[in-house]
Amino acid sequence: MDQKKFYITTPIYYPSDKLHIGHTYCTVATDVLARYHRLLGEDVMFLTGTDEHGQKIEDKAKEAGVTPKEFVDRIVEGPRGVVDLWKLMNISNDRFIRTTDGYHVQSVQRIFKKLHENGDIYKGTYKGKYCKPCESFWTESQLVDGKCPDCGREVQAAEEEAYFFRLSKYAGRIRDLLENTDFLEPRSRVHEMVRNFIDPGLEDLCVSRTSFSWGVPVDFDPGHVVYVWVDALSNYITALGYENDRYHDYEQGWWPGVNIVGKEIVRFHSIIWPAMLMSLGEPVPKKCFGHGWLLLDGGKMSKSKGNVVDPYILAEQFGVDALRFFLMRTFPFGSDGNFSNELLIQTINTDLANDLGNLVSRTTAMAGKYFGNALPAGCGTWKEPLSFDKELQELAGGLRDRYAAEMDHFAPHKALEEIFKVIQRANKYIDENTPWALAKDMEQNGPRLAHVLYNLLEAARICGILLTPFMPESTEKLFAQIGAGEEARTWDSAARWGALPETAAVLKGENLFPRVDMDKAMEELEAAVEAARQAESGVELEPQLTEKVDFDTFCKSDFRVVKVKACEAVKKSEKLLKFILDDGTGVDRQILSGIHKWYEPEDLVGKTLVAIVNLPPRKMMGHESNGMLISAVHKEKGEEALHLLMVDDAIPAGAKLC
Ligand code: MSP
């Protein structure tokens, strides 16, 4: 029999800003599902990539002084870019598409031409509202309080010659697809789509632009570029070789696939994309699942909150598997959830360190201590199983199918809930059997103790198999510790209690999930966030002094406003400038300052500055300095930077600072 083909995709990321934990959530979830289907023995193709055209990228590249291609190359393939992040997060995509890849561009041109030739794309005049950040056109009636219904930002009036796609023609078929099939999930998304877009009447969609050029050119009408969503959505089939020779998977039956997407792009995936496919005469996706958003403090994640939710920082601090697990365990997949670092640490401590980590470390430690790392033959069965033996065996034995039912319904959080019921039951089983008490009389109780430990290893093994899609690296370590070889790690064996050889070599290894100290971790996280912020801006600041100075001591420093009457470079010195200053006393004050690197003397004459005037006099290169000018200092890209403190010229010389 042919191996079942399973094609799953995650939205291709728009590389205008850096990725945050919300994007990571979406891609990790898709990866977990892809790995689950591989575990089932299916032939899986998992696609991800980047969506690289559009006005926003053109604008950002201009701002950065580079070409759009250079701009996206850096964010996609540069250090700590998209490709690096997915590697770090252990994303097992089989293919990575960039919409700037030549084969994709060519396919999009052919798709656009096909839609045009079959009469579903026509030329007209676009009048409406455009949301630049979302790259979306809206009609007046779709706006919410006059603003973009997706992001709530201002929209601009726009009018230009453009091509339109006859979306209206497909309204009936799309309604049918949404209402009468289980194409779109969860069901709540169907109601949203029908209420917001289908019921008010589907309007034709503007699918080309002439006001910028960073896009796929319409080859039969120069000056037009293909609307970025038509370009982006096509990736799901161009990456399989649709209308190109780069790949040949489309005709080999990989499509239709499963599209996992975030809720704000469900409209594109459940209305526009199926309509495009209908127009092309191609099958619509098997499934579109619209997951919820991770929120930060109840609101959207944004660039300004960037480093707080930088997946690099979180993965480096807490471990990739712990982060993947947390994302899937904590937030019901179809709904929004509030992300916080405290919640992340709590989840690691409760589920991973306490429940799973303890089960594995206690069991393997006892196997080592009481049996020298291999349980005796025969330990897998017990003549008269006790009620809790049976309970554990039945709960763990039936876990695989309960888990599969949840995974098949895109509910990884519920699948994990099922696993943790077994883990908790197993920990209770340790307390019920008090192995340490049994161990006091090994001659009498040795066989029973071996059986208890075998049952625990079996429970850990089955949970380990089912946790593999979530934590691929940690489960490898778990298997090595409990002695589960390849044949005891398979999907089939997860439903077979007793698949672990009785005398498997058990090796207590490193603690799989050490406890995290909340206060210490939060402090370290703050420091990492600050370091990332500084590295990004290139600015390094001196740490603030923690030692306190009492108020009276502070008041002893006399800071005054001074005006520069004259300034010259000190001969034979590269650094020093000599200032003659009006300090309001009527007597000129001379101060020397080592700031020539940053200022030319003639530029400073007439400036109003600040000086401390009661420092003891000091000789520098034979000149006396009576005080010190105050500057702001920091480092920028590793270089010392200095700015003299200049104040309002209206302030009279001699004014005291307090
Ligand atoms: N480029 C489009 C997708 C084109 S697919 C043909 C896009 N890119 S995106 O970078 O803005 O978003 C990528 C994915 O990340 C989307 O599924 C989006 O919903 C998801 N997320 C972005 N922020 C998110 C959260 N805060 N929480 C969960 N997922 C979110 O849209």
XYZ file of C-alpha atoms and ligand atoms in Angstrom:
689
model
C 0.000 0.000 0.000
C 1.179 3.530 -0.767
C 2.409 5.500 2.209
C -0.115 8.251 3.007
C 1.088 11.674 1.879
C 0.659 14.527 4.320
C 1.476 18.064 3.236
C 1.433 20.746 5.914
C 2.370 24.405 5.729
C 2.940 27.309 8.036
C 2.435 30.890 6.831
C 5.490 32.258 5.140
C 6.868 34.926 7.434
C 6.966 38.553 6.347
C 10.530 39.653 7.099
C 10.015 43.346 7.717
C 10.717 43.167 11.451
C 12.352 40.544 13.539
C 10.497 37.414 14.581
C 8.897 37.279 18.001
C 7.507 34.483 20.098
C 4.089 34.779 18.369
C 5.575 33.836 15.001
C 7.519 31.075 16.700
C 4.292 29.739 18.203
C 2.762 29.366 14.752
C 5.782 27.594 13.260
C 6.424 25.370 16.281
C 2.778 24.240 16.255
C 3.039 23.300 12.592
C 6.306 21.500 13.272
C 4.702 19.503 16.083
C 1.907 18.422 13.731
C 4.388 17.539 10.984
C 6.434 15.447 13.396
C 3.286 13.780 14.684
C 2.363 12.682 11.168
C 5.881 11.366 10.618
C 5.533 9.400 13.852
C 2.338 7.911 12.403
C 4.485 6.657 9.552
C 3.101 9.040 6.939
C 5.173 10.551 4.178
C 5.285 14.159 5.305
C 6.180 17.331 3.448
C 6.438 20.385 5.689
C 6.821 23.754 4.034
C 7.752 27.093 5.465
C 9.471 30.141 4.071
C 9.393 33.879 3.673
C 7.045 36.309 1.960
C 9.428 38.958 0.709
C 7.658 41.409 -1.567
C 5.540 44.474 -0.932
C 5.681 48.150 -0.298
C 6.573 47.894 3.365
C 9.787 46.037 2.529
C 10.584 48.457 -0.272
C 10.183 51.355 2.198
C 12.240 49.711 4.934
C 15.054 48.889 2.527
C 15.123 52.498 1.392
C 15.320 53.630 5.009
C 18.221 51.247 5.588
C 19.977 52.428 2.421
C 20.063 48.993 0.783
C 18.193 47.284 -2.043
C 15.039 45.362 -1.083
C 16.788 42.094 -1.955
C 19.773 42.945 0.245
C 17.358 43.879 3.001
C 15.435 40.593 2.918
C 18.590 38.513 2.420
C 19.952 39.840 5.687
C 16.786 39.163 7.663
C 16.158 35.769 6.109
C 19.610 34.261 5.781
C 21.800 36.566 7.880
C 23.002 35.852 11.431
C 20.120 35.296 13.853
C 17.713 35.597 10.938
C 14.698 33.498 10.040
C 16.607 30.451 8.784
C 18.837 30.462 11.876
C 15.865 30.728 14.185
C 14.066 27.774 12.667
C 17.265 25.746 12.945
C 17.606 26.697 16.584
C 13.961 25.844 17.276
C 14.438 22.442 15.648
C 11.871 23.124 12.948
C 11.863 20.112 10.649
C 10.664 21.741 7.446
C 11.410 19.740 4.319
C 11.362 22.771 2.081
C 11.897 26.489 2.498
C 10.474 28.854 -0.080
C 11.400 32.481 -0.582
C 8.966 34.399 -2.721
C 11.948 36.075 -4.373
C 13.120 32.656 -5.642
C 13.139 32.731 -9.440
C 10.960 29.641 -9.901
C 8.271 31.081 -7.654
C 8.276 34.438 -9.435
C 7.865 32.677 -12.766
C 5.013 30.508 -11.448
C 3.186 33.513 -10.006
C 3.382 35.216 -13.390
C 1.902 32.138 -15.018
C -0.823 31.847 -12.379
C -1.736 35.511 -12.857
C -1.859 35.033 -16.618
C -4.061 31.938 -16.277
C -6.520 33.824 -14.083
C -6.499 36.652 -16.624
C -6.983 34.328 -19.558
C -9.930 32.585 -17.983
C -11.607 35.947 -17.458
C -11.349 36.092 -13.690
C -8.856 38.952 -13.707
C -9.879 42.185 -15.429
C -8.613 45.761 -15.542
C -10.412 48.542 -13.690
C -9.829 51.527 -11.441
C -9.127 51.004 -7.833
C -10.781 53.419 -5.460
C -10.699 52.644 -1.821
C -8.682 52.532 1.311
C -5.301 50.964 1.702
C -3.638 49.857 4.911
C 0.067 50.039 4.272
C 1.314 47.968 7.220
C -1.146 45.151 6.401
C -0.811 45.596 2.621
C -4.603 45.287 2.461
C -7.241 47.098 0.487
C -10.543 47.776 2.172
C -13.880 49.144 1.141
C -15.461 51.899 3.190
C -17.938 49.415 4.681
C -15.228 47.078 5.863
C -13.405 49.729 7.896
C -13.917 49.772 11.644
C -14.261 53.353 12.925
C -12.649 54.464 9.693
C -9.552 52.359 10.418
C -8.097 49.086 9.188
C -10.267 46.242 10.540
C -7.187 44.022 11.017
C -4.722 46.250 12.808
C -6.762 49.330 13.738
C -4.345 51.722 12.051
C -5.069 54.659 9.753
C -5.842 53.856 6.121
C -5.131 56.001 3.076
C -7.451 56.876 0.211
C -6.142 55.305 -2.979
C -7.136 55.460 -6.652
C -5.268 53.919 -9.530
C -5.568 51.665 -12.550
C -5.453 48.092 -11.331
C -6.357 44.515 -12.070
C -9.219 42.924 -10.178
C -9.968 39.327 -9.341
C -13.629 38.278 -9.632
C -13.940 37.154 -6.047
C -17.672 37.944 -6.115
C -18.188 35.178 -8.660
C -17.095 32.597 -6.090
C -19.216 33.848 -3.173
C -21.670 30.940 -3.365
C -19.024 28.250 -3.598
C -16.990 29.801 -0.793
C -20.037 30.028 1.458
C -20.730 26.381 0.741
C -17.130 25.427 1.485
C -17.185 27.282 4.779
C -20.641 26.356 5.983
C -21.098 22.860 4.671
C -17.685 21.252 4.988
C -15.147 21.043 7.773
C -12.520 22.845 5.673
C -12.086 25.729 8.119
C -11.466 25.135 11.818
C -12.132 25.938 14.560
C -15.810 26.441 13.847
C -15.785 29.891 15.463
C -13.635 31.109 12.560
C -16.327 30.019 10.096
C -18.840 32.272 11.819
C -16.372 35.178 11.778
C -15.717 34.779 8.053
C -19.355 34.401 7.068
C -20.541 37.271 9.253
C -17.767 39.719 8.359
C -17.125 38.966 4.709
C -19.631 36.649 3.049
C -22.902 38.022 4.434
C -22.106 41.676 3.526
C -21.360 40.438 -0.036
C -17.960 39.472 -1.419
C -16.480 42.209 -3.552
C -13.928 41.781 -6.310
C -10.380 42.045 -5.091
C -7.735 44.451 -6.318
C -4.767 42.247 -7.288
C -2.174 44.552 -8.826
C -0.376 47.734 -7.875
C 1.422 50.412 -9.851
C 2.633 52.735 -7.096
C 5.699 50.679 -6.163
C 7.833 48.126 -7.907
C 9.050 45.595 -5.329
C 6.876 42.692 -6.378
C 6.328 40.107 -9.083
C 5.906 42.048 -12.342
C 2.751 41.380 -14.364
C 4.585 40.260 -17.483
C 1.837 41.227 -19.944
C 1.411 44.724 -18.496
C 4.650 46.406 -17.407
C 4.252 48.816 -14.519
C 1.921 46.526 -12.595
C 3.145 44.240 -9.843
C 1.103 41.370 -8.482
C -0.690 42.067 -5.192
C 1.493 40.612 -2.462
C -1.165 38.224 -1.135
C -1.720 36.583 -4.537
C 2.045 36.170 -4.725
C 2.329 34.856 -1.148
C -0.614 32.436 -1.173
C 0.624 30.828 -4.372
C 3.699 29.604 -2.472
C 1.762 26.596 -1.206
C 1.629 25.156 -4.700
C 4.624 26.728 -6.425
C 6.807 25.070 -3.771
C 5.432 21.755 -5.054
C 6.310 22.599 -8.626
C 3.010 24.057 -9.813
C 3.777 25.941 -13.058
C 7.529 25.429 -12.702
C 10.172 22.799 -13.340
C 12.014 23.177 -10.069
C 9.862 20.571 -8.298
C 7.510 17.827 -9.451
C 5.446 17.079 -6.379
C 2.219 18.753 -7.397
C 1.390 16.258 -10.096
C 2.487 13.461 -7.794
C -0.468 14.105 -5.544
C 0.919 16.150 -2.651
C -1.736 18.804 -2.980
C -4.226 19.488 -1.374
C -2.514 20.156 1.911
C -3.211 21.497 5.370
C -2.638 25.223 5.963
C -2.006 26.274 9.552
C -2.433 30.040 9.933
C -2.914 32.743 12.555
C -6.373 34.204 13.001
C -5.729 37.556 11.284
C -4.903 35.865 8.002
C -7.777 33.388 7.988
C -9.637 35.649 5.527
C -6.877 35.285 2.962
C -6.622 31.541 3.435
C -10.276 30.605 3.657
C -11.802 32.978 1.106
C -9.276 34.405 -1.336
C -7.022 31.355 -1.618
C -9.814 28.807 -2.236
C -11.392 31.190 -4.778
C -8.075 31.492 -6.631
C -7.754 27.720 -6.691
C -11.345 27.308 -7.894
C -10.611 29.735 -10.686
C -7.472 27.779 -11.617
C -9.523 24.576 -11.565
C -7.367 23.134 -8.789
C -8.510 21.462 -5.567
C -8.882 23.621 -2.459
C -6.829 22.754 0.653
C -7.926 19.867 2.807
C -7.932 22.059 5.843
C -7.283 25.558 7.070
C -6.775 25.845 10.803
C -6.845 29.364 12.260
C -5.022 29.462 15.578
C -5.198 32.243 18.145
C -2.686 34.901 19.087
C -0.212 35.047 21.888
C -0.783 38.348 23.598
C 1.553 40.370 25.747
C -0.037 42.190 28.673
C -3.385 41.574 26.986
C -2.292 43.347 23.768
C -0.638 42.570 20.464
C 3.044 41.778 20.342
C 4.858 44.573 18.634
C 8.275 45.690 17.633
C 8.589 48.020 20.600
C 8.121 45.048 22.931
C 10.542 43.141 20.678
C 13.332 41.872 22.870
C 11.022 40.923 25.716
C 9.589 38.238 23.476
C 12.685 37.442 21.428
C 12.594 33.689 20.836
C 16.400 33.580 20.632
C 16.719 34.948 24.133
C 14.021 32.658 25.521
C 15.374 29.526 23.834
C 18.922 30.299 24.901
C 17.899 30.844 28.479
C 15.367 28.049 28.993
C 16.204 25.509 26.283
C 14.529 24.897 22.956
C 12.454 21.929 24.071
C 11.179 23.657 27.186
C 10.084 26.614 25.083
C 8.412 24.442 22.435
C 6.654 22.488 25.141
C 5.469 25.581 26.973
C 3.955 27.086 23.830
C 1.974 23.958 23.068
C 1.012 23.048 26.630
C -0.202 26.408 27.868
C -2.329 27.946 25.135
C -5.395 26.227 23.674
C -4.490 26.119 20.005
C -7.584 27.797 18.610
C -7.775 30.657 21.141
C -5.754 33.665 22.225
C -3.518 33.378 25.279
C -1.502 35.702 27.456
C 2.214 35.113 27.219
C 4.417 35.837 30.198
C 7.859 34.770 31.272
C 6.597 33.899 34.749
C 4.125 31.487 33.189
C 6.915 29.959 31.128
C 9.046 29.356 34.225
C 6.096 27.984 36.203
C 5.278 25.537 33.417
C 8.872 24.343 33.220
C 8.978 23.804 36.967
C 5.594 22.146 37.363
C 5.308 19.950 34.312
C 8.853 19.341 33.237
C 10.996 19.492 36.384
C 8.459 18.181 38.907
C 6.260 15.802 36.972
C 8.150 14.422 33.983
C 11.720 15.057 35.176
C 11.057 13.525 38.575
C 9.368 10.455 37.168
C 12.326 9.681 34.951
C 15.054 10.540 37.430
C 13.463 8.700 40.377
C 12.759 5.602 38.308
C 16.161 5.386 36.652
C 17.943 6.185 39.918
C 16.117 3.364 41.700
C 16.757 0.913 38.872
C 20.454 1.752 39.183
C 20.589 1.641 42.939
C 18.599 -1.550 43.494
C 19.345 -3.536 40.330
C 22.617 -2.240 38.945
C 21.016 -0.735 35.835
C 19.168 -3.750 34.398
C 15.967 -5.149 35.835
C 15.773 -8.956 36.091
C 14.084 -11.054 33.398
C 10.451 -11.725 34.197
C 9.854 -8.315 35.775
C 7.320 -7.363 33.111
C 4.545 -9.500 34.577
C 3.133 -9.981 38.038
C 1.055 -12.939 39.039
C -1.688 -11.005 40.807
C -1.645 -7.422 39.622
C -2.800 -4.918 42.245
C -5.494 -2.384 41.476
C -2.976 0.412 40.953
C -0.864 -1.761 38.634
C -3.910 -2.227 36.468
C -4.897 1.400 36.660
C -1.484 2.579 35.487
C -1.272 -0.034 32.746
C -4.716 0.752 31.432
C -4.288 4.509 31.560
C -0.900 4.386 29.815
C -1.900 1.573 27.481
C -4.846 3.559 26.109
C -2.995 6.863 26.000
C -1.872 6.671 22.391
C -5.372 6.580 20.999
C -6.705 9.351 23.232
C -3.673 11.422 22.239
C -4.196 10.727 18.537
C -7.832 11.800 18.736
C -6.737 15.187 20.081
C -3.843 15.622 17.672
C -6.087 14.736 14.744
C -8.375 17.558 15.830
C -5.576 20.101 16.039
C -5.654 20.154 19.816
C -2.016 19.583 20.832
C -2.713 21.203 24.215
C -5.321 18.526 24.953
C -3.024 15.753 23.749
C -0.457 17.004 26.269
C -3.103 17.076 28.958
C -3.698 13.371 28.346
C 0.024 12.627 28.591
C 0.338 14.504 31.860
C -2.545 12.574 33.390
C -0.429 9.457 32.879
C 2.745 11.091 34.188
C 0.943 12.260 37.305
C -0.634 8.822 37.749
C 2.820 7.255 37.480
C 4.261 9.565 40.123
C 1.364 8.636 42.401
C 2.131 4.990 41.666
C 5.617 5.478 43.109
C 4.129 6.763 46.348
C 1.570 3.939 46.450
C 4.288 1.311 46.094
C 6.946 2.932 48.295
C 9.833 1.260 46.453
C 12.315 2.420 49.103
C 10.380 0.361 51.681
C 10.311 -2.669 49.365
C 14.068 -2.329 48.908
C 14.669 -2.946 52.606
C 14.082 -6.645 52.053
C 15.314 -7.433 48.560
C 15.139 -11.172 49.020
C 11.457 -11.029 49.854
C 10.370 -7.998 47.806
C 12.960 -7.778 45.023
C 10.695 -9.234 42.299
C 7.837 -6.917 43.244
C 10.173 -3.921 43.282
C 11.469 -4.870 39.831
C 7.914 -5.087 38.537
C 7.033 -1.679 39.986
C 10.071 -0.136 38.315
C 9.312 -1.864 35.039
C 5.797 -0.417 35.068
C 7.222 3.028 35.664
C 9.701 2.660 32.823
C 6.883 1.556 30.544
C 4.737 4.559 31.467
C 7.721 6.853 30.852
C 8.445 5.157 27.519
C 4.904 5.554 26.185
C 4.761 9.180 27.300
C 8.203 9.718 25.774
C 7.077 8.475 22.360
C 4.075 10.734 22.348
C 6.112 13.695 23.561
C 8.614 13.290 20.724
C 6.898 15.738 18.339
C 6.966 18.378 21.081
C 10.448 17.811 22.516
C 12.526 15.854 20.013
C 15.858 16.295 21.779
C 14.793 15.675 25.349
C 12.861 12.552 24.434
C 15.998 11.139 22.777
C 17.751 11.547 26.125
C 14.787 10.053 27.933
C 14.871 6.956 25.710
C 18.610 6.563 26.285
C 18.077 6.736 30.053
C 15.264 4.171 30.184
C 16.963 1.877 27.666
C 14.328 2.117 24.931
C 15.844 1.082 21.596
C 14.387 1.930 18.172
C 11.727 -0.790 18.295
C 10.444 0.547 21.624
C 10.083 4.092 20.280
C 7.652 3.490 17.425
C 4.049 4.573 17.093
C 2.908 0.957 17.179
C 4.839 0.259 20.331
C 3.176 3.216 22.050
C -0.017 1.151 22.174
C 1.776 -2.015 23.285
C 2.281 -2.198 27.029
C 5.339 -4.356 27.572
C 7.247 -3.341 24.438
C 10.297 -2.372 26.511
C 12.600 -5.392 26.895
C 12.560 -6.422 30.552
C 16.316 -6.336 30.904
C 16.916 -3.117 28.963
C 19.971 -1.179 30.155
C 18.761 1.679 32.320
C 21.202 4.534 32.731
C 20.456 7.443 34.968
C 21.824 10.400 33.070
C 21.688 14.151 33.435
C 18.565 15.684 34.882
C 16.316 16.202 31.860
C 14.707 19.396 33.126
C 16.425 21.187 36.011
C 14.249 23.451 38.157
C 14.428 27.118 37.269
C 14.875 29.657 40.043
C 12.201 32.223 39.229
C 13.898 35.327 40.674
C 17.315 34.517 39.303
C 15.926 33.627 35.878
C 13.870 36.815 35.692
C 16.955 38.859 36.533
C 19.050 37.063 33.928
C 16.308 37.530 31.391
C 16.161 41.239 32.048
C 19.915 41.496 31.607
C 19.762 39.511 28.344
C 16.952 41.718 27.037
C 18.920 44.845 27.918
C 22.092 43.472 26.310
C 20.139 42.649 23.134
C 18.609 46.109 23.087
C 22.032 47.708 23.401
C 23.592 45.407 20.819
C 20.835 46.284 18.382
C 21.113 50.004 18.824
C 24.888 49.701 18.996
C 24.761 51.735 22.200
C 26.524 50.519 25.342
C 25.885 52.273 28.605
C 27.915 52.311 31.804
C 26.025 50.361 34.455
C 24.467 52.647 37.072
C 26.259 52.864 40.407
C 24.438 51.050 43.157
C 26.406 52.624 46.020
C 24.376 55.526 47.444
C 25.736 59.014 47.977
C 24.180 61.027 50.793
C 22.411 64.244 49.933
C 24.805 66.542 51.819
C 27.779 65.083 49.964
C 25.985 65.561 46.651
C 25.217 69.209 47.536
C 28.903 69.872 47.997
C 29.396 69.701 44.195
C 28.866 73.147 42.669
C 27.505 72.859 39.112
C 27.138 76.126 37.171
C 26.048 77.228 33.737
C 29.022 78.683 31.833
C 29.399 80.447 28.445
C 32.341 79.793 26.159
C 34.191 83.096 25.507
C 37.169 81.480 23.777
C 38.383 77.991 22.954
C 41.600 76.683 21.416
C 43.520 73.457 21.008
C 46.425 73.003 23.432
C 49.686 72.865 21.500
C 51.353 69.422 21.318
C 48.224 67.743 22.683
C 45.925 65.676 20.497
C 43.121 65.678 23.008
C 43.066 68.850 25.022
C 41.005 71.973 24.406
C 41.501 75.100 26.541
C 38.308 77.009 27.391
C 37.937 80.579 28.677
C 34.538 80.720 30.285
C 32.150 83.286 31.701
C 30.926 81.722 34.959
C 28.902 84.762 36.113
C 31.513 85.955 38.652
C 32.980 88.631 36.367
C 36.364 86.815 36.419
C 37.196 84.515 33.503
C 37.516 80.826 34.368
C 39.928 78.509 32.531
C 39.067 74.844 32.112
C 40.872 72.166 30.096
C 38.984 69.300 28.616
C 40.126 66.231 26.626
C 37.422 66.391 23.997
C 39.209 67.429 20.811
C 38.339 64.058 19.273
C 34.683 65.087 19.239
C 34.733 68.894 18.870
C 36.558 71.587 16.924
C 37.314 74.595 19.174
C 35.747 77.168 16.830
C 32.422 75.302 16.938
C 32.146 75.747 20.674
C 32.607 79.483 21.040
C 29.366 81.070 22.279
C 27.876 77.775 23.525
C 26.198 77.535 26.907
C 27.572 74.564 28.869
C 27.638 73.090 32.345
C 30.726 72.818 34.566
C 31.561 71.721 38.069
C 33.474 74.705 39.467
C 34.711 73.660 42.907
C 37.165 70.912 41.981
C 40.710 71.637 43.158
C 42.844 73.245 40.406
C 44.844 70.804 38.264
C 47.761 71.318 35.874
C 47.520 69.734 32.431
C 50.335 70.137 29.859
C 51.458 73.213 31.797
C 47.999 74.858 31.893
C 45.835 75.181 34.981
C 42.318 73.778 34.837
C 39.740 75.098 37.293
C 36.857 72.687 37.088
C 35.424 70.264 34.594
C 32.896 70.505 31.766
C 30.066 68.028 31.994
C 29.426 65.626 29.129
C 27.190 62.655 28.389
C 29.227 59.549 27.505
C 28.462 56.103 26.164
C 29.805 53.659 23.603
C 28.418 53.293 20.111
C 29.341 50.216 18.072
C 32.319 49.766 20.405
C 33.538 53.375 20.033
C 33.547 55.975 22.815
C 30.963 58.673 22.163
C 30.790 62.027 23.972
C 28.340 64.945 23.928
C 29.014 68.135 25.872
C 25.993 69.040 27.929
C 24.623 72.148 26.205
C 21.775 74.040 27.748
C 19.398 76.787 26.665
C 21.295 79.981 25.756
C 18.648 81.953 27.665
C 20.067 80.664 30.959
C 22.486 83.266 32.401
C 26.115 82.367 33.078
C 26.596 81.434 36.725
C 23.110 79.922 37.226
C 23.438 77.096 39.754
C 22.291 73.585 38.974
C 20.475 71.899 41.784
N 3.335 36.846 5.215
C 2.061 36.614 5.785
C 1.620 35.185 5.570
C 1.546 34.779 4.150
S 1.072 33.107 4.023
C 0.762 32.869 2.433
C 2.106 36.881 7.285
N 3.315 36.923 7.844
S 3.593 37.323 9.351
O 4.997 37.277 9.510
O 2.968 38.554 9.657
O 2.944 36.244 10.262
C 3.350 34.903 10.205
C 2.494 34.076 11.128
O 2.762 34.427 12.485
C 0.990 34.280 10.931
O 0.317 33.048 10.980
C 0.584 35.087 12.118
O -0.748 34.876 12.504
C 1.544 34.535 13.159
N 1.643 35.433 14.277
C 2.180 36.703 14.299
N 2.007 37.205 15.540
C 1.375 36.306 16.322
C 1.069 36.225 17.668
N 1.291 37.218 18.498
N 0.556 35.065 18.124
C 0.393 33.972 17.329
N 0.679 34.009 16.055
C 0.989 35.211 15.479
O 1.063 37.023 7.878
